[in-house]
PDB file of C-alpha atoms and ligand atoms in Angstrom:
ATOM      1  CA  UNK A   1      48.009 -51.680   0.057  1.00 94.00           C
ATOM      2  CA  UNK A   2      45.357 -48.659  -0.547  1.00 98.00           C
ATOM      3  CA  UNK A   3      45.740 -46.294  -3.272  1.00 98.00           C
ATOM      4  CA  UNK A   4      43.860 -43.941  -0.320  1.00 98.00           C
ATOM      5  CA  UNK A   5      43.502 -44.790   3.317  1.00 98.00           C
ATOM      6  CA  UNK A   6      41.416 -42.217   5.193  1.00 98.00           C
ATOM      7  CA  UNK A   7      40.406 -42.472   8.995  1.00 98.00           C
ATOM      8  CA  UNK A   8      38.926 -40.280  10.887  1.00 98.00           C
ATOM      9  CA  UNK A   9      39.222 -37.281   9.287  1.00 98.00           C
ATOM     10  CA  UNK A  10      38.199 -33.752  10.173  1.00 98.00           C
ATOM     11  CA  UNK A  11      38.375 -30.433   8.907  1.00 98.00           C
ATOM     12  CA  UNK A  12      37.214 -27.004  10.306  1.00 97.00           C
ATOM     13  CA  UNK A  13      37.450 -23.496   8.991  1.00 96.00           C
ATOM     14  CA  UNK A  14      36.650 -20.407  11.350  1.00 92.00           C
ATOM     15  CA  UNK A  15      34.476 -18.313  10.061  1.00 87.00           C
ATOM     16  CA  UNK A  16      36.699 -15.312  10.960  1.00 85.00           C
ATOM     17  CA  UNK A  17      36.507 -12.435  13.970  1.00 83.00           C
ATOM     18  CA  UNK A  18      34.980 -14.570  16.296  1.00 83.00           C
ATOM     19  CA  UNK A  19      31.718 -16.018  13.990  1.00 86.00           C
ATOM     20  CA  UNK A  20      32.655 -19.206  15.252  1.00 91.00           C
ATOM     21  CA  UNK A  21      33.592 -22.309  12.903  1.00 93.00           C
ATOM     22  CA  UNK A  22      32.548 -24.408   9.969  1.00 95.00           C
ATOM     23  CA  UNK A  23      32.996 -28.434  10.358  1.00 97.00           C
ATOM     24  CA  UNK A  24      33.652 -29.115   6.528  1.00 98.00           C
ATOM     25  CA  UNK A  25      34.871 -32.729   6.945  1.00 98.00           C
ATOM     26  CA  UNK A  26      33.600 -34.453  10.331  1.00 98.00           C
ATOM     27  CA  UNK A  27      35.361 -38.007  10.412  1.00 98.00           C
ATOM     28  CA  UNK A  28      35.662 -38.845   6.961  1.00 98.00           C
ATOM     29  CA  UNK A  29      37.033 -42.946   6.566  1.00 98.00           C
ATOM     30  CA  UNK A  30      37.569 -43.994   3.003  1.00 98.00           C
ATOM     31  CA  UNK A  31      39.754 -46.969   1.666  1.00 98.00           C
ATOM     32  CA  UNK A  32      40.344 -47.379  -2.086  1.00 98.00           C
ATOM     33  CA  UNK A  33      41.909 -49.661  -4.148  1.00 98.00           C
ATOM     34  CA  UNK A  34      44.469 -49.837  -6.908  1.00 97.00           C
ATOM     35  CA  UNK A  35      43.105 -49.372 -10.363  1.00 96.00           C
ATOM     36  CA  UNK A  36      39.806 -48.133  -8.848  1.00 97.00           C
ATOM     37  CA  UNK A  37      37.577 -45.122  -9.884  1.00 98.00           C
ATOM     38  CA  UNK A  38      36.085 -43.547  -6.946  1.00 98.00           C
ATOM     39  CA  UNK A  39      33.357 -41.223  -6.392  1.00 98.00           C
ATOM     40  CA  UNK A  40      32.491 -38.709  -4.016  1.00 98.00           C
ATOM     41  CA  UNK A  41      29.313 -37.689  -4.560  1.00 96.00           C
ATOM     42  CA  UNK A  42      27.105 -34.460  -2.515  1.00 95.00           C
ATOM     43  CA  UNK A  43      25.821 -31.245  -3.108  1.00 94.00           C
ATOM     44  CA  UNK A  44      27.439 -27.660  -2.909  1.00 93.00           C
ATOM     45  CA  UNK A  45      29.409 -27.075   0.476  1.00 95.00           C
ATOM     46  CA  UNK A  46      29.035 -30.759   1.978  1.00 96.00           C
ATOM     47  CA  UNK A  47      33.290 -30.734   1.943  1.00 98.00           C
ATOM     48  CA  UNK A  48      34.197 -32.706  -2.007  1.00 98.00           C
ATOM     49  CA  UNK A  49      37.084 -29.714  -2.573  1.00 97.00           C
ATOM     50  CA  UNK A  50      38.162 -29.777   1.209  1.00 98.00           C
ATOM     51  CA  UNK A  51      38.964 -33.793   0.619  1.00 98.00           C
ATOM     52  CA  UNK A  52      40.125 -33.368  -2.334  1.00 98.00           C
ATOM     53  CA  UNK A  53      43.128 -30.545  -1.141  1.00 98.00           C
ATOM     54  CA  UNK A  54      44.017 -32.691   1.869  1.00 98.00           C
ATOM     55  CA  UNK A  55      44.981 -35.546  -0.086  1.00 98.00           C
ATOM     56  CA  UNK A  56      46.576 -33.165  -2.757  1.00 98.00           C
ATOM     57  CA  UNK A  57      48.735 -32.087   0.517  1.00 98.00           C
ATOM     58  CA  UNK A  58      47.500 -28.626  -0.062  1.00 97.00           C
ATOM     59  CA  UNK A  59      45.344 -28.187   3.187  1.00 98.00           C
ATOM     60  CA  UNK A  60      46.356 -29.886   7.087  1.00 98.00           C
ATOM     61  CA  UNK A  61      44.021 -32.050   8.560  1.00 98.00           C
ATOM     62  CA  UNK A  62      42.465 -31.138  11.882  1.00 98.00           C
ATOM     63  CA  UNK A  63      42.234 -34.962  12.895  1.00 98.00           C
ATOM     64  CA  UNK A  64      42.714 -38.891  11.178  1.00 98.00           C
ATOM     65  CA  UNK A  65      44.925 -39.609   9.211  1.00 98.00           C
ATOM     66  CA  UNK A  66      45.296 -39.536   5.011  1.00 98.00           C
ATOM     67  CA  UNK A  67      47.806 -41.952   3.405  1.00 98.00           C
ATOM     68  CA  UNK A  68      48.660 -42.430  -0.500  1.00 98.00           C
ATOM     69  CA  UNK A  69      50.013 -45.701  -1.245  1.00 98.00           C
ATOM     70  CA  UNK A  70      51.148 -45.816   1.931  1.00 98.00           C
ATOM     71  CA  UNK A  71      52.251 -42.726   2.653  1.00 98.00           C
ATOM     72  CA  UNK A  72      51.575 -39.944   5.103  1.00 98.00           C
ATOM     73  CA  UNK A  73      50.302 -37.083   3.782  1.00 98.00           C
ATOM     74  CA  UNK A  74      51.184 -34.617   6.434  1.00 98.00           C
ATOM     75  CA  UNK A  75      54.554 -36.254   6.956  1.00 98.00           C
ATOM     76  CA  UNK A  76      55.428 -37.273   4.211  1.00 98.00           C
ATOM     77  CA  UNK A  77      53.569 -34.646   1.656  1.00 98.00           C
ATOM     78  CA  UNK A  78      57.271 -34.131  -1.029  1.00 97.00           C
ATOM     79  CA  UNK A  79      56.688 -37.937  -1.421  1.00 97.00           C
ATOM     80  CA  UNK A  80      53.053 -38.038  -1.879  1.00 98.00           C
ATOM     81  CA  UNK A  81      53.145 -34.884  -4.270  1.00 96.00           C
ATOM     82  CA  UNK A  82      54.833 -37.430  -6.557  1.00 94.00           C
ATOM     83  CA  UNK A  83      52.335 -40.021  -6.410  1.00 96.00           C
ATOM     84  CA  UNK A  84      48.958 -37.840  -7.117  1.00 97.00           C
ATOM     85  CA  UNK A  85      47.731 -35.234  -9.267  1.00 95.00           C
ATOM     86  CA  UNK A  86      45.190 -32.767  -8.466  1.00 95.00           C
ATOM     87  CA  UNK A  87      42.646 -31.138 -11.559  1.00 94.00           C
ATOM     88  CA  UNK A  88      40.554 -28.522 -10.212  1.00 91.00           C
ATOM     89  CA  UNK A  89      38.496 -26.093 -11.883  1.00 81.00           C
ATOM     90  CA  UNK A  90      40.580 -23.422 -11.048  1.00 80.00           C
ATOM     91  CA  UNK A  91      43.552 -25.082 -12.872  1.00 81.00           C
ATOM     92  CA  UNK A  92      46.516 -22.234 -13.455  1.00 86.00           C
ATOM     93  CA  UNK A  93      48.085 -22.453 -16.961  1.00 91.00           C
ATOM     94  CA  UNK A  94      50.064 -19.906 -18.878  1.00 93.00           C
ATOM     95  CA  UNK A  95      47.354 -17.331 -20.419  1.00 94.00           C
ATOM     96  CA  UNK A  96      49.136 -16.227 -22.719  1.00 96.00           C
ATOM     97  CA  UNK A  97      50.481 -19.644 -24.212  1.00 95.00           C
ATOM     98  CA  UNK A  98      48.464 -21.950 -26.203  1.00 96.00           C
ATOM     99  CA  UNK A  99      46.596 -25.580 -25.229  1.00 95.00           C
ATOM    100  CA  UNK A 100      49.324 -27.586 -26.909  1.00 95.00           C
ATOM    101  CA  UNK A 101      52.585 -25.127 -25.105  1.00 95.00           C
ATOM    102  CA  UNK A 102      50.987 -25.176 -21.913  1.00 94.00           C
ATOM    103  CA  UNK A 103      50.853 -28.984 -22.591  1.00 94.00           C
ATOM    104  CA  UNK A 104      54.442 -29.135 -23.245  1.00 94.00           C
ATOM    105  CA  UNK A 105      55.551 -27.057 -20.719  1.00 91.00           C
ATOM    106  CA  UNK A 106      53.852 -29.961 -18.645  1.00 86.00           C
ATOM    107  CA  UNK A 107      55.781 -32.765 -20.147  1.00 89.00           C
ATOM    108  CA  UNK A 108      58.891 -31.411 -19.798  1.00 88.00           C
ATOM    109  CA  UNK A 109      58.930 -31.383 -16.242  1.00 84.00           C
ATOM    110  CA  UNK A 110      58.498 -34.629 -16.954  1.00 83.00           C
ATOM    111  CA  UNK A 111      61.095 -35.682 -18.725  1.00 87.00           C
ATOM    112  CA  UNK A 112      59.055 -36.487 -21.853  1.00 88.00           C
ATOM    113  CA  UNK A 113      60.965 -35.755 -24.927  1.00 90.00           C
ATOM    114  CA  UNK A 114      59.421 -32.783 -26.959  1.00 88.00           C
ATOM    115  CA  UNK A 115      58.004 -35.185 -29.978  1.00 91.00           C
ATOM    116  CA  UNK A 116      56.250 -37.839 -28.205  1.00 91.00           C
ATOM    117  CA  UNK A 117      55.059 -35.268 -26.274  1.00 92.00           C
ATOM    118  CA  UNK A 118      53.568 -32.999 -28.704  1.00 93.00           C
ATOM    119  CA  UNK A 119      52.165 -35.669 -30.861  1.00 94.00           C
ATOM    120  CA  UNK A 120      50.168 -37.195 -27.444  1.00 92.00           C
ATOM    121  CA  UNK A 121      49.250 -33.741 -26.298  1.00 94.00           C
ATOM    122  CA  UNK A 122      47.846 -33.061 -29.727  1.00 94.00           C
ATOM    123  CA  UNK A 123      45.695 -36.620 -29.691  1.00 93.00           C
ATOM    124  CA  UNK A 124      44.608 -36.023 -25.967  1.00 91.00           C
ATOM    125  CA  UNK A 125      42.741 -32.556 -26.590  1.00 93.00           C
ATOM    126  CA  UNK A 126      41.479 -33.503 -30.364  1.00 91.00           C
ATOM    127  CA  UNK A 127      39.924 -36.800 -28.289  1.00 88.00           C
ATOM    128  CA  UNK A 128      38.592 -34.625 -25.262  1.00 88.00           C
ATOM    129  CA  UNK A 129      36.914 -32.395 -28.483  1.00 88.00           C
ATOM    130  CA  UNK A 130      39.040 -29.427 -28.318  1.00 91.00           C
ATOM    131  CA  UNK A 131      38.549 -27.742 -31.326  1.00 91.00           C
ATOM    132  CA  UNK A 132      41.514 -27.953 -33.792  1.00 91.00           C
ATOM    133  CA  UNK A 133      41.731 -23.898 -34.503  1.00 92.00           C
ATOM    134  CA  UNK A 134      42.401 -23.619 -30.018  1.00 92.00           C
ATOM    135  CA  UNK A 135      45.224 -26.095 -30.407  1.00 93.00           C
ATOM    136  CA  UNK A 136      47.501 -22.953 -31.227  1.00 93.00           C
ATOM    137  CA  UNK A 137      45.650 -20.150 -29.446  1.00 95.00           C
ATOM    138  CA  UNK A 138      46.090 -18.967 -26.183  1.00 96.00           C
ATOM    139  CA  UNK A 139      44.638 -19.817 -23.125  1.00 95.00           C
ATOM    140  CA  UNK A 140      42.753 -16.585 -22.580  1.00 94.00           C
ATOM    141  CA  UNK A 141      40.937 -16.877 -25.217  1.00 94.00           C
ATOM    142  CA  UNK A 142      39.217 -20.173 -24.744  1.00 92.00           C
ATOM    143  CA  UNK A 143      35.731 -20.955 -23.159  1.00 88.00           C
ATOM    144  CA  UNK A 144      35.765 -22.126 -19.524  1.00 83.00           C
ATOM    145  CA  UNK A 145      34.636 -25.790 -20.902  1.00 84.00           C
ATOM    146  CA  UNK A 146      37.529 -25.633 -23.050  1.00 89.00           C
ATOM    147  CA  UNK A 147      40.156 -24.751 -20.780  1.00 90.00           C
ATOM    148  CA  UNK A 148      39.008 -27.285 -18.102  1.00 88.00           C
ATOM    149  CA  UNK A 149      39.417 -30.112 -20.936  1.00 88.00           C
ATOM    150  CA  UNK A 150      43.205 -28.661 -21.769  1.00 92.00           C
ATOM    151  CA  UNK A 151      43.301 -29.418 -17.555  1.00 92.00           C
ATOM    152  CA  UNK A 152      42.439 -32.855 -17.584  1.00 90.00           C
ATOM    153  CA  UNK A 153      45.113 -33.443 -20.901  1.00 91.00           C
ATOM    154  CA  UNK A 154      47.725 -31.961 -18.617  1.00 92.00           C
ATOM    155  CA  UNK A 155      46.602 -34.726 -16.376  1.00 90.00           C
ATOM    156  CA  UNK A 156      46.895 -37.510 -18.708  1.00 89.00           C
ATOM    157  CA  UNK A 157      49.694 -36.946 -20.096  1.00 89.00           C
ATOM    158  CA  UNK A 158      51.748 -38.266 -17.627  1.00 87.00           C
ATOM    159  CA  UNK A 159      49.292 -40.245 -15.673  1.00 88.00           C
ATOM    160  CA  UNK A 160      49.887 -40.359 -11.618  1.00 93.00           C
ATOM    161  CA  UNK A 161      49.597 -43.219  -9.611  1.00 96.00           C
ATOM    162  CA  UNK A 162      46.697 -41.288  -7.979  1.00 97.00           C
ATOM    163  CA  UNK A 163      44.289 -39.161  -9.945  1.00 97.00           C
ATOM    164  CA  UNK A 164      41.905 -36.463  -7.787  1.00 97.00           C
ATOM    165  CA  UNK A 165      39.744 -34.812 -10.549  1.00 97.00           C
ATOM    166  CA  UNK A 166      37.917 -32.231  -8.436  1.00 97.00           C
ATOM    167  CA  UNK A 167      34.279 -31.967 -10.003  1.00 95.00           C
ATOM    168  CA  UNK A 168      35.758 -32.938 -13.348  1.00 93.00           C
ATOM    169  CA  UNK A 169      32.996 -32.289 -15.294  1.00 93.00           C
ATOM    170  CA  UNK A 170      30.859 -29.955 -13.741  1.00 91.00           C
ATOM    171  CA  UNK A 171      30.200 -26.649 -16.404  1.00 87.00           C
ATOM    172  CA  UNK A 172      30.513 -29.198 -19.446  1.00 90.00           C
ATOM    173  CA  UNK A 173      28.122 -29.655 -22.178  1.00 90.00           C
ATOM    174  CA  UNK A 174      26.595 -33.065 -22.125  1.00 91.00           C
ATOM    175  CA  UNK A 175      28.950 -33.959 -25.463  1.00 90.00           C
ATOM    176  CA  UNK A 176      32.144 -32.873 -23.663  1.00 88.00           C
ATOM    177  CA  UNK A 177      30.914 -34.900 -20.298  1.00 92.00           C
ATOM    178  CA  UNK A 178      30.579 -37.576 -22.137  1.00 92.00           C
ATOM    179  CA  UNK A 179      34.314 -37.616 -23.782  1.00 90.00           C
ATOM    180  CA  UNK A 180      35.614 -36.672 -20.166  1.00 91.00           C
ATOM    181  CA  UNK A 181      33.908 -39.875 -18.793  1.00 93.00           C
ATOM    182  CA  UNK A 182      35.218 -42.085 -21.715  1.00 92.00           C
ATOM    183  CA  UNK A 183      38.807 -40.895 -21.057  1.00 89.00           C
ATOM    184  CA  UNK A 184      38.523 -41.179 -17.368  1.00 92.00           C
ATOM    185  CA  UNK A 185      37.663 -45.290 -17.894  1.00 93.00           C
ATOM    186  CA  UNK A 186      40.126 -45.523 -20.745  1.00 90.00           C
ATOM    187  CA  UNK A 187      42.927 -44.339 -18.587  1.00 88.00           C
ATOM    188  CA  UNK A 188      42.523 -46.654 -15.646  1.00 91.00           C
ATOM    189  CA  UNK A 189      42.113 -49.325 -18.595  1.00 92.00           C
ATOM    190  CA  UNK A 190      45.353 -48.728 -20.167  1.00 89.00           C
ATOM    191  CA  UNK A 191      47.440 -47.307 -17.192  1.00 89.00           C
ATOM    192  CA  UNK A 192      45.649 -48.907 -14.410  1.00 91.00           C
ATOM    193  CA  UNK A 193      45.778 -45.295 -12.820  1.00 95.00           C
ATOM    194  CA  UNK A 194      43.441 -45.286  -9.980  1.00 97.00           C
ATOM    195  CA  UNK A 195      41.142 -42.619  -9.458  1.00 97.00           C
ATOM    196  CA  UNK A 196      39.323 -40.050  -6.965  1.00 98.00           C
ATOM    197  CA  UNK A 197      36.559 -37.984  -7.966  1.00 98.00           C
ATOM    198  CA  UNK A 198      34.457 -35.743  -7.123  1.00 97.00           C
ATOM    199  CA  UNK A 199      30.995 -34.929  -8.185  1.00 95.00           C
ATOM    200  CA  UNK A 200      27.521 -33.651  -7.853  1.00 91.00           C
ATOM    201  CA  UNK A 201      26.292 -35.095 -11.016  1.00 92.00           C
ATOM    202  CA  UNK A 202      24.299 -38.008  -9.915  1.00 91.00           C
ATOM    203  CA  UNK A 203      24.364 -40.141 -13.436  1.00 92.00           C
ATOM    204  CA  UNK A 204      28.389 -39.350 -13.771  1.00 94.00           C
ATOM    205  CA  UNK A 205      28.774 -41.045 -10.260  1.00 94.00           C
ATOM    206  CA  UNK A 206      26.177 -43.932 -11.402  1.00 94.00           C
ATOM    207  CA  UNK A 207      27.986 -44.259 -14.943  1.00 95.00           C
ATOM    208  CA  UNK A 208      31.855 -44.164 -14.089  1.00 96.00           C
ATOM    209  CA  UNK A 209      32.305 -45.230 -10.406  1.00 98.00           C
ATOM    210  CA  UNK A 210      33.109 -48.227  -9.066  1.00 98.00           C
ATOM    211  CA  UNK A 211      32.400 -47.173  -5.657  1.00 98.00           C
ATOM    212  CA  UNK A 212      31.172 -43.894  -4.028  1.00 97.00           C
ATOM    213  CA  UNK A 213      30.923 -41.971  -1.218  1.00 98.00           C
ATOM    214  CA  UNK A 214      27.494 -39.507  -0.621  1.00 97.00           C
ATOM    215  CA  UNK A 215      28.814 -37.113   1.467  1.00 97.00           C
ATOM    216  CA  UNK A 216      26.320 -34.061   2.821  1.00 96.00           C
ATOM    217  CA  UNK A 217      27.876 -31.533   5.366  1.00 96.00           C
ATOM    218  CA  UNK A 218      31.340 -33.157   5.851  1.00 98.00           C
ATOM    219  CA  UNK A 219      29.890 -36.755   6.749  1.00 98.00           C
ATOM    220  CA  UNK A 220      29.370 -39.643   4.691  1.00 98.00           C
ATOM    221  CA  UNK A 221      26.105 -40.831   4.823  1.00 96.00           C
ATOM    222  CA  UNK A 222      26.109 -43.841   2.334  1.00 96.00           C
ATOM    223  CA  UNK A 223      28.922 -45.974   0.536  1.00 97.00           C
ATOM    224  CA  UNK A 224      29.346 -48.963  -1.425  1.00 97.00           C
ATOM    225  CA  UNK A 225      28.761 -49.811  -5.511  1.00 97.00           C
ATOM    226  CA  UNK A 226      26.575 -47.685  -7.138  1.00 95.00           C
ATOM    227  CA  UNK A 227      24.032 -50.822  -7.692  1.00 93.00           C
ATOM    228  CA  UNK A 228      24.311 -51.771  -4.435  1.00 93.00           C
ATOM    229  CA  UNK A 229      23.321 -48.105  -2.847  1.00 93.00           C
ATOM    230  CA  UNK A 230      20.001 -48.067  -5.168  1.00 91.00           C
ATOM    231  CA  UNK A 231      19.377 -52.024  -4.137  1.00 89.00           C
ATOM    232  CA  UNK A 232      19.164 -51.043  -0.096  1.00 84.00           C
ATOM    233  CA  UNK A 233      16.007 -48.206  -1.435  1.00 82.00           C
ATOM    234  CA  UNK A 234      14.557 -50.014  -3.926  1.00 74.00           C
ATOM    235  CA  UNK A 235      11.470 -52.434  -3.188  1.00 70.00           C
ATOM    236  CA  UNK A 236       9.844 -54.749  -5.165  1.00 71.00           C
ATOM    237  CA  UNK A 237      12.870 -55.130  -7.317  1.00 70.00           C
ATOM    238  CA  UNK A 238      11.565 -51.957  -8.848  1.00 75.00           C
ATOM    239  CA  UNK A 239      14.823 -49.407 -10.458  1.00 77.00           C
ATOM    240  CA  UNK A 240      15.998 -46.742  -8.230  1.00 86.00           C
ATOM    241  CA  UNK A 241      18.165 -43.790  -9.016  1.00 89.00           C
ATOM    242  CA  UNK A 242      20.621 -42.329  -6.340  1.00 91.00           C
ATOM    243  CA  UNK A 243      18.800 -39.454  -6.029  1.00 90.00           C
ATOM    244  CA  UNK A 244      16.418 -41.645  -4.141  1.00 90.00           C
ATOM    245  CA  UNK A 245      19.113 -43.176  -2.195  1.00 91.00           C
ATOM    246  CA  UNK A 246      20.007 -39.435  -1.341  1.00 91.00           C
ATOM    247  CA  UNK A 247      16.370 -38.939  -0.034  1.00 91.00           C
ATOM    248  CA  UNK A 248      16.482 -41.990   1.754  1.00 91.00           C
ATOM    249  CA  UNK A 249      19.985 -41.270   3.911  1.00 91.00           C
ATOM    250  CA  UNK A 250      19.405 -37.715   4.375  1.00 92.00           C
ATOM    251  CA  UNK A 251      16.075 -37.344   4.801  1.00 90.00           C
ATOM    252  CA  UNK A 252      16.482 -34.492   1.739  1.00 90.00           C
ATOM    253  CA  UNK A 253      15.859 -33.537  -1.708  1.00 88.00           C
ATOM    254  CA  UNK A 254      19.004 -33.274  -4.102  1.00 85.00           C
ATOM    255  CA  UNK A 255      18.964 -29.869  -5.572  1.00 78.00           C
ATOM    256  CA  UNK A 256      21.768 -29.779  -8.754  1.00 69.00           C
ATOM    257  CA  UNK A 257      21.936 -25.796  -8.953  1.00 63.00           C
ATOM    258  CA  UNK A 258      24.812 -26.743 -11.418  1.00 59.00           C
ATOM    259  CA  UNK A 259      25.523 -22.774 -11.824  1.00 50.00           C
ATOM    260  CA  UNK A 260      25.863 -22.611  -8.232  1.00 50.00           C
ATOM    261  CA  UNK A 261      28.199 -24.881  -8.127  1.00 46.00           C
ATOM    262  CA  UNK A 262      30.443 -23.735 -10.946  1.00 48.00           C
ATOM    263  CA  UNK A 263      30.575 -20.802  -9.349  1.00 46.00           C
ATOM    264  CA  UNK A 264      31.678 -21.673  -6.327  1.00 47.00           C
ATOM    265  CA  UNK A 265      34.044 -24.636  -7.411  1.00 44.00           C
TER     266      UNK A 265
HETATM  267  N1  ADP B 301      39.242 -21.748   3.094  1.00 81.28           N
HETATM  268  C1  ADP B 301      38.042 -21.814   3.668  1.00 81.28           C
HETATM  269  N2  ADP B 301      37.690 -20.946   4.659  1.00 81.28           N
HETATM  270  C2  ADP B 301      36.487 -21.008   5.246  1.00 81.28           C
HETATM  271  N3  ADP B 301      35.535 -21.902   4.923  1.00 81.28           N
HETATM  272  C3  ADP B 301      35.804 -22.779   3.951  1.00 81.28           C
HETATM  273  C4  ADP B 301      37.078 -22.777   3.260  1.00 81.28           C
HETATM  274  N4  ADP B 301      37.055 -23.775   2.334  1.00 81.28           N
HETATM  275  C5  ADP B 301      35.843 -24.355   2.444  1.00 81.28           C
HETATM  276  N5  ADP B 301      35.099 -23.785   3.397  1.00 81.28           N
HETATM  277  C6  ADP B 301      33.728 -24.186   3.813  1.00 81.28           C
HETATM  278  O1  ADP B 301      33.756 -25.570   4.065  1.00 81.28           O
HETATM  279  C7  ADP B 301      32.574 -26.200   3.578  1.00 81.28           C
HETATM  280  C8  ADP B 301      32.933 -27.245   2.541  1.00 81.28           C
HETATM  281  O2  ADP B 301      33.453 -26.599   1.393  1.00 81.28           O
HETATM  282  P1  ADP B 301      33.981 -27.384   0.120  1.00 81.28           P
HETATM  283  O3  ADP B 301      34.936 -28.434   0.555  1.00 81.28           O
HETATM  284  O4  ADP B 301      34.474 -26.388  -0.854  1.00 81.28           O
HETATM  285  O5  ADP B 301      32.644 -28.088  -0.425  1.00 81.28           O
HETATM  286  P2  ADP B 301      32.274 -28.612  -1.887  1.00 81.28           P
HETATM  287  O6  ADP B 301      33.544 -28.757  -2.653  1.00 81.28           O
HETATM  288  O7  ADP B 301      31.572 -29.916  -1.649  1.00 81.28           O
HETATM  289  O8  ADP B 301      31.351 -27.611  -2.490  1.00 81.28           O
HETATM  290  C9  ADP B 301      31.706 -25.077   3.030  1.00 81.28           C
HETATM  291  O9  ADP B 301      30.831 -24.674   4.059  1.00 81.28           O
HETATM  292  C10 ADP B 301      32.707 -23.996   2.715  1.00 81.28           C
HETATM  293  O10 ADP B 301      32.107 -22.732   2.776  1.00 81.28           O
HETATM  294 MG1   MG B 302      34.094 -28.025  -4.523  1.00 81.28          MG
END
């Protein structure tokens, strides 16, 4: 069984008042596996987030079909809820509460007993390079880097079957990218956890992914293992990057206006 079965997918918004409609997602198919890290990779508007909410059960599909493990995710979206996770950079936490409440606040719903907890939530954002003295502070008053790692804790601390880390990384220093990336691999190590991510940082996809997705305005125009992708545009045995593979499928340069996309995430 997939982890994520997608067929045919579409999406459209209207613009509003009669301005007609945007196709953000025009018959998307993507299979992956158990245990798998997956990328979607493409540029500001080309659809990542729109994915990314349908199989979080947060938006409707227009047309296909999304299943999680097996499972519908229009008709049966209480049941997938369960089985995936969804880290955004908009993630909503208690402002006023600290990293490690916020954290425990999270378990709980769990079921996780206080001291395990609190001793894993503690290790999680020291490893992601949280700075001890914002362990205890509140929300409000950390950076947007910072708040985005406490995020991704809240994820692993109770690992889902399916993990969708919407543009995971996108706003973080190199340093903190890097820890991000670590803890991404040593999670599906440990837990097996499979995940979907999104991304318009080209060496993250190259890096972390076992397979990706380009995607530019709602279609996917290449897929397959990173090495694979840069084999098809590379002659002469010579090294390719997948910004060339970009080029090559779209016909287009990549731009990475990273503060675009921040801003927009
Ligand atoms: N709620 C919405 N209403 C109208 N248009 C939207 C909405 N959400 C996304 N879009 C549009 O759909 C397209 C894809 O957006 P999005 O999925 O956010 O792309 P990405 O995450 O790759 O930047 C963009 O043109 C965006 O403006
Ligand atoms: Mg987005």
């Amino acid at each position: 069984m997939n982890a994520l079965w997608v067929r045919g997918l579409e999406k459209r918004f209207s613009k509003g008042f009669g301005r007609g409609v945007i196709y953000a997602l025009r018959g998307i198919d993507i299979e992956v596996s158990p245990g798998e890290v997956y990328g979607v990779l493409g540029p500001n508007g080309s659809g990542k987030s729109t994915l990314v909410r349908i199989v979080a059960t947060l938006l409707i599909p227009d047309a296909g079909e999304v299943q999680v493990f097996g499972h519908d995710v229009v008709r049966e979206a209480r049941r997938v809820r369960e089985l995936v996770h969804r880290v955004s950079t908009e993630a909503a936490f208690f402002k006023k509460l600290s990293p490690l409440e916020n954290l425990l606040y999270g378990a709980r719903l769990y079921g996780i007993p206080g001291r395990v907890a609190a001793k894993r939530a503690r290790k999680l954002l020291l490893r992601l390079g949280l700075p001890s003295d914002r362990i205890g502070k509140p929300m409000e008053q950390l950076s947007r880097g910072q708040q985005q790692k406490v995020a991704i804790a809240r994820a692993f601390l109770h690992p889902p079957r399916l993990l969708l880390l919407d543009e995971p990384t996108t706003g973080l220093d190199p340093r903190s990218k890097r820890e991000v990336q670590e803890l991404i691999l040593e999670l599906r190590e440990r837990e097996g956890t499979t995940v979907f991510l999104t991304t318009h940082d080209m060496e993250e996809a190259d890096r972390i992914c076992d397979r990706l997705a380009i995607l530019d305005e709602g279609r996917i125009v290449a897929a397959g293992k990173p090495a694979q992708l840069k084999a098809r545009v590379g002659r002469d045995g010579r090294k390719t990057t997948l910004e060339e593979v970009f080029l090559d499928v779209t016909g287009k340069e990549w731009r990475d206006d990273e503060d675009v996309q921040a801003a927009s995430a």
